[in-house]
Amino acid sequence: MAPTHLSLPDLDQVRRRLDAAQTPALLMLVAQATGDTSLLRPEWRPDPLALPFSGLPEEVDRAIREHALSVLESLADQGGSMPARPTREVLRGIAEWITGPLEEDEVSLLDGVLVMDDEDPDAPDWDYRELAGERPVRVAIIGAGISGLLGALRMKQAGVPFVIFERAEDLGGTWYQNTYPDCRIDVPSHIYTYSFVPSDWPSYFCRQEAILHYLQEFAKAEGLVEHIRFGTEVVSAQWDAEEAAWQMRLRDQAGERVESFTAVASAVGQLNRPAIPDIPGRETFAGPAFHSAEWDHGVDLTDRRVVVIGTGASALQFAPAVADAAAHVTVLQRTPPWLQPTPELRRDIGADERWLLSELPTYRGWYRFSIFLPKLRGNLEAATVDPDYPPTERAVSAANDALRETLTTYLTDQMVDRPDLVGAVVPAYPPASKRIVRDDGTWIRFLSRDDVDLVSDPIERIVPEGVVLRDGRLIEADVLLWGTGFKASEFLMPMSVVGEDGRDLHSQWDGDAAAYMGVAIPGFPNFFTLFGPNTSVLVHANLVYFIERQVRYFTESIRLLLETGATSLCLREEIFEEHQRELVAANAQRAWGWSSVSSWYKNAHGRSPIMWPLSTADFWRGTRVVDPAHYVLRHDHPIHHTKEQA
Ligand code: NAP
């Protein structure tokens, strides 16, 4: 059992590192320790956009730190300890200091977000044997990335037998696949972390190696690696109504075979199938050419003329990173990205701050919480279409236009010496119509180099010597780098999935992938998707939080299956339809659904199978419990083992 009280830390040690403490998290900690939220003074309120930093003048931060430490010292003098968690009212006080008034549901949601060291609130509190006795159950998880590994842990914690199939030779999913130069996360490291598995992150936005290492260590520590069958592709999964089981066709080095599973969780990710545009002459290029997610480290770029195609999040990381070695870089841009100012993007975390994060009790929990808090509601307003504004391809609302002004100023301020770049670099479309890419000034610095050209003319064709533009110009190249993204909306391809009555999942979706809460699909009993359709977020919430919620919902579904003795559970069509109607309508009212700008958020039908357009609280409510009334639970299949027992 988690302790209810914690000892106060050695405050001399804290004093030595005090300058490194982020004052928002420190004040939250002190409010928790004392139960007194009045010390969260209005004038000490951080800038929500700066969190976990305060955004306050340094002298104010200094005064806050001294005050916070003196409060802790007097608590220590009284021989005090501190509660391991805040009361609900203290939690509310702390959160509202940043967010303003909150709904009851939001406070409950945040109570789950605040995870202190040694806590794991979503760990199943049930056991397979207790619920199901000797009933034979086996769950297949497809993919050993961040979602699949978490799903696997939950099965392990509940004692449910499971296997993970991973096509690659190692785990990590996207963090195994993407190794391009300067590949790093663009979500703050401390919230791109399982809530209950903290890490001593070396930087605010960690590099790929650090995240891969984190996932590898997690899988090792939790004993998951031995459950993974590497180098195994799931070719197809077919529901067998007679057996109430999924028959899965597996392919590995030894060939193909079929194995049977009670339930399947597909955790195959969304951004793992490189998209290389079908530009005429593509295959005629004479030099090396590769995609960002298939980086060929054997190709030396030193003194080569490099052409980069694409200006999405990947290219904005790898293109500046290859410029020093290359003789020349030409960036071929179709649509410029909006950039989100993030000064700490490439900054390491100092030793003192890392010490505080690791050693000062509850500080890390509050630090993470402080990053999440402003994302609870985020800036959905600025991404929402106001029909009376009226919306245009410049801005979809007054708030969206205000965001445009801020982001435009961020760009133009950096180009005072290069006014020639402004026209090509400032986007024409409404911000939040597609991914806003984080930036610390690297991109404009890179584009301003003498040995870098930004070219916005359309590509006509590719020839052995390079790329020919529509105006007939030839851009000569020794190496072509595709930063052209992924086939994100083709969920679960190329795996064939056949459910009840021979329903084919891809035909059912018809290019419009959809699932209830990203997890459940009518017609596909005992089948779940993790990081499924409509679970990406842009201006609010947090991806790993959404993954944890989906895994929780999946785990609770398995519990329902076992608890009720049902052999299958299948989402009711009407529940799905209503949910889907709501998502489609809401997505159409967000900048990403409304604007005609191209992005991986939309599919060929112009709809978004990618984005969650509702609030974080809506997702929390939808994934809190698995409502049996939402499902058809069947008991009419044989459970062979049960029969044998009888
Ligand atoms: P992306 O955002 O889809 O960008 C693809 C780029 O290629 C766009 O600039 C696109 O132009 C261009 N493009 C596509 N087809 C083209 C064509 N036929 N001709 C010319 N240009 C073409 O892909 P990405 O940069 O790989 O990023 C995908 C997602 O992965 C990101 O949004 C992010 O969610 C994730 N990601 C995360 C990180 C991180 O966490 N650090 C890093 C990288 C990626 P248009 O804009 O005109 O379509």
CSV table of N, CA and C in Angstrom, one decimal, residues 285 290 295 301 303-312 315-316 318-334 418 421 424 443 446-459 462 465-469 471 473-484:
chain,number,residue,atom,x,y,z
A,285,PHE,N,16.2,8.5,-60.1
A,285,PHE,CA,17.2,9.3,-59.5
A,285,PHE,C,18.5,8.5,-59.3
A,290,PHE,N,16.2,8.3,-49.7
A,290,PHE,CA,15.6,7.5,-48.6
A,290,PHE,C,14.6,8.5,-47.8
A,295,TRP,N,16.1,6.0,-42.5
A,295,TRP,CA,17.4,6.7,-42.7
A,295,TRP,C,18.5,5.7,-43.0
A,301,LEU,N,26.9,12.2,-46.0
A,301,LEU,CA,26.3,13.4,-46.6
A,301,LEU,C,27.4,14.5,-46.7
A,303,ASP,N,29.8,17.0,-47.9
A,303,ASP,CA,30.1,17.7,-49.2
A,303,ASP,C,29.2,17.2,-50.3
A,304,ARG,N,28.0,16.7,-49.9
A,304,ARG,CA,27.0,16.3,-51.0
A,304,ARG,C,26.0,17.4,-51.1
A,305,ARG,N,25.4,17.5,-52.3
A,305,ARG,CA,24.3,18.4,-52.5
A,305,ARG,C,23.0,17.6,-52.2
A,306,VAL,N,22.4,18.1,-51.2
A,306,VAL,CA,21.2,17.4,-50.6
A,306,VAL,C,19.9,18.1,-50.9
A,307,VAL,N,18.9,17.3,-51.4
A,307,VAL,CA,17.6,17.9,-51.6
A,307,VAL,C,16.6,17.3,-50.6
A,308,VAL,N,16.0,18.1,-49.8
A,308,VAL,CA,15.0,17.6,-48.9
A,308,VAL,C,13.6,18.0,-49.4
A,309,ILE,N,12.7,16.9,-49.5
A,309,ILE,CA,11.4,17.2,-49.9
A,309,ILE,C,10.4,17.1,-48.7
A,310,GLY,N,9.7,18.2,-48.4
A,310,GLY,CA,8.8,18.3,-47.3
A,310,GLY,C,9.3,19.2,-46.2
A,311,THR,N,8.3,19.8,-45.5
A,311,THR,CA,8.7,20.7,-44.4
A,311,THR,C,7.7,20.4,-43.2
A,312,GLY,N,7.6,19.1,-42.9
A,312,GLY,CA,6.8,18.8,-41.7
A,312,GLY,C,7.7,18.6,-40.5
A,315,ALA,N,11.2,16.8,-41.2
A,315,ALA,CA,12.2,17.6,-42.0
A,315,ALA,C,12.7,18.7,-41.2
A,316,LEU,N,11.8,19.3,-40.3
A,316,LEU,CA,12.3,20.4,-39.5
A,316,LEU,C,13.4,20.0,-38.5
A,318,PHE,N,15.5,17.0,-39.2
A,318,PHE,CA,16.7,16.4,-39.8
A,318,PHE,C,17.4,17.4,-40.8
A,319,ALA,N,16.6,18.3,-41.4
A,319,ALA,CA,17.3,19.1,-42.4
A,319,ALA,C,18.3,20.0,-41.8
A,320,PRO,N,18.0,20.8,-40.7
A,320,PRO,CA,19.1,21.6,-40.1
A,320,PRO,C,20.3,20.7,-39.6
A,321,ALA,N,19.9,19.5,-39.2
A,321,ALA,CA,21.0,18.6,-38.7
A,321,ALA,C,22.0,18.1,-39.7
A,322,VAL,N,21.6,18.1,-41.0
A,322,VAL,CA,22.5,17.6,-42.0
A,322,VAL,C,23.3,18.8,-42.7
A,323,ALA,N,22.9,20.0,-42.4
A,323,ALA,CA,23.4,21.2,-43.1
A,323,ALA,C,24.9,21.4,-43.0
A,324,ASP,N,25.4,21.1,-41.7
A,324,ASP,CA,26.8,21.3,-41.5
A,324,ASP,C,27.7,20.4,-42.4
A,325,ALA,N,27.3,19.2,-42.5
A,325,ALA,CA,28.1,18.2,-43.3
A,325,ALA,C,27.9,18.5,-44.8
A,326,ALA,N,26.7,18.7,-45.2
A,326,ALA,CA,26.4,18.8,-46.7
A,326,ALA,C,27.1,20.0,-47.3
A,327,ALA,N,27.3,19.9,-48.6
A,327,ALA,CA,27.9,21.0,-49.3
A,327,ALA,C,26.8,22.1,-49.5
A,328,HIS,N,25.6,21.6,-49.7
A,328,HIS,CA,24.4,22.5,-50.0
A,328,HIS,C,23.1,21.8,-49.7
A,329,VAL,N,22.2,22.4,-49.1
A,329,VAL,CA,20.8,21.8,-48.9
A,329,VAL,C,19.8,22.7,-49.6
A,330,THR,N,19.0,22.0,-50.4
A,330,THR,CA,17.8,22.7,-51.0
A,330,THR,C,16.6,22.1,-50.4
A,331,VAL,N,15.7,22.9,-49.8
A,331,VAL,CA,14.5,22.4,-49.2
A,331,VAL,C,13.3,22.7,-50.2
A,332,LEU,N,12.6,21.6,-50.6
A,332,LEU,CA,11.5,21.8,-51.5
A,332,LEU,C,10.2,21.8,-50.7
A,333,GLN,N,9.6,22.9,-50.6
A,333,GLN,CA,8.5,23.1,-49.7
A,333,GLN,C,7.2,23.2,-50.5
A,334,ARG,N,6.1,22.5,-50.1
A,334,ARG,CA,4.8,22.7,-50.7
A,334,ARG,C,4.0,23.7,-49.8
A,418,ARG,N,16.3,38.9,-43.4
A,418,ARG,CA,16.0,38.1,-44.6
A,418,ARG,C,14.6,38.3,-45.1
A,421,LEU,N,12.7,36.0,-47.3
A,421,LEU,CA,12.1,34.7,-46.9
A,421,LEU,C,10.7,34.7,-46.5
A,424,ALA,N,7.6,33.1,-48.3
A,424,ALA,CA,7.6,31.7,-48.4
A,424,ALA,C,7.4,31.0,-47.0
A,443,TRP,N,14.9,26.7,-37.3
A,443,TRP,CA,14.5,26.6,-38.6
A,443,TRP,C,14.8,27.8,-39.5
A,446,PHE,N,18.5,28.1,-40.0
A,446,PHE,CA,18.9,27.2,-41.0
A,446,PHE,C,18.6,27.7,-42.4
A,447,LEU,N,17.4,28.2,-42.6
A,447,LEU,CA,16.9,28.7,-43.9
A,447,LEU,C,17.7,29.9,-44.3
A,448,SER,N,18.3,30.6,-43.3
A,448,SER,CA,19.1,31.8,-43.6
A,448,SER,C,20.5,31.6,-44.0
A,449,ARG,N,20.9,30.3,-43.9
A,449,ARG,CA,22.3,30.0,-44.2
A,449,ARG,C,22.6,30.3,-45.7
A,450,ASP,N,23.9,30.6,-46.1
A,450,ASP,CA,24.2,30.8,-47.5
A,450,ASP,C,24.2,29.5,-48.3
A,451,ASP,N,24.4,28.4,-47.6
A,451,ASP,CA,24.4,27.2,-48.3
A,451,ASP,C,23.1,26.4,-48.2
A,452,VAL,N,22.0,27.2,-48.0
A,452,VAL,CA,20.7,26.5,-47.9
A,452,VAL,C,19.7,27.4,-48.8
A,453,ASP,N,18.9,26.7,-49.6
A,453,ASP,CA,17.9,27.4,-50.4
A,453,ASP,C,16.5,26.8,-50.0
A,454,LEU,N,15.6,27.7,-49.9
A,454,LEU,CA,14.2,27.2,-49.7
A,454,LEU,C,13.5,27.5,-51.1
A,455,VAL,N,12.9,26.4,-51.6
A,455,VAL,CA,12.3,26.5,-52.9
A,455,VAL,C,10.8,26.1,-52.8
A,456,SER,N,9.9,27.0,-53.2
A,456,SER,CA,8.5,26.7,-53.0
A,456,SER,C,7.8,26.4,-54.4
A,457,ASP,N,8.5,26.4,-55.5
A,457,ASP,CA,7.9,26.1,-56.8
A,457,ASP,C,7.6,24.6,-56.8
A,458,PRO,N,6.5,24.2,-57.4
A,458,PRO,CA,6.0,22.8,-57.4
A,458,PRO,C,7.0,21.9,-58.2
A,459,ILE,N,7.1,20.7,-57.7
A,459,ILE,CA,7.9,19.7,-58.4
A,459,ILE,C,7.2,19.1,-59.6
A,462,ILE,N,11.2,13.9,-61.3
A,462,ILE,CA,12.6,13.6,-60.8
A,462,ILE,C,13.3,13.0,-62.0
A,465,GLU,N,19.7,13.4,-62.4
A,465,GLU,CA,20.5,14.4,-61.8
A,465,GLU,C,19.9,15.2,-60.6
A,466,GLY,N,18.6,15.0,-60.5
A,466,GLY,CA,18.0,15.8,-59.4
A,466,GLY,C,16.5,16.0,-59.6
A,467,VAL,N,16.0,17.2,-59.3
A,467,VAL,CA,14.5,17.4,-59.3
A,467,VAL,C,14.3,18.6,-60.3
A,468,VAL,N,13.3,18.3,-61.2
A,468,VAL,CA,12.9,19.4,-62.1
A,468,VAL,C,11.6,20.0,-61.6
A,469,LEU,N,11.7,21.4,-61.6
A,469,LEU,CA,10.5,22.1,-61.1
A,469,LEU,C,9.6,22.4,-62.2
A,471,ASP,N,8.7,25.2,-63.4
A,471,ASP,CA,9.2,26.2,-64.2
A,471,ASP,C,10.4,25.8,-65.1
A,473,ARG,N,13.2,24.6,-64.0
A,473,ARG,CA,14.5,24.6,-63.4
A,473,ARG,C,14.9,23.2,-62.9
A,474,LEU,N,16.2,22.9,-63.0
A,474,LEU,CA,16.7,21.6,-62.5
A,474,LEU,C,17.5,21.9,-61.2
A,475,ILE,N,17.0,21.3,-60.1
A,475,ILE,CA,17.8,21.4,-58.8
A,475,ILE,C,18.7,20.1,-58.8
A,476,GLU,N,20.0,20.3,-59.0
A,476,GLU,CA,20.9,19.2,-59.0
A,476,GLU,C,21.0,18.6,-57.6
A,477,ALA,N,21.1,17.3,-57.5
A,477,ALA,CA,21.2,16.6,-56.2
A,477,ALA,C,22.1,15.4,-56.2
A,478,ASP,N,22.9,15.2,-55.1
A,478,ASP,CA,23.6,13.9,-55.0
A,478,ASP,C,22.7,13.0,-54.1
A,479,VAL,N,22.0,13.6,-53.2
A,479,VAL,CA,21.1,12.7,-52.3
A,479,VAL,C,19.8,13.4,-52.2
A,480,LEU,N,18.7,12.5,-52.2
A,480,LEU,CA,17.3,13.0,-52.0
A,480,LEU,C,16.8,12.5,-50.7
A,481,LEU,N,16.3,13.4,-49.9
A,481,LEU,CA,15.8,12.9,-48.6
A,481,LEU,C,14.3,13.2,-48.6
A,482,TRP,N,13.5,12.2,-48.4
A,482,TRP,CA,12.0,12.3,-48.3
A,482,TRP,C,11.6,12.6,-46.9
A,483,GLY,N,11.1,13.8,-46.7
A,483,GLY,CA,10.5,14.2,-45.4
A,483,GLY,C,9.0,14.3,-45.6
A,484,THR,N,8.4,13.3,-46.3
A,484,THR,CA,7.0,13.4,-46.8
A,484,THR,C,6.0,12.7,-46.0
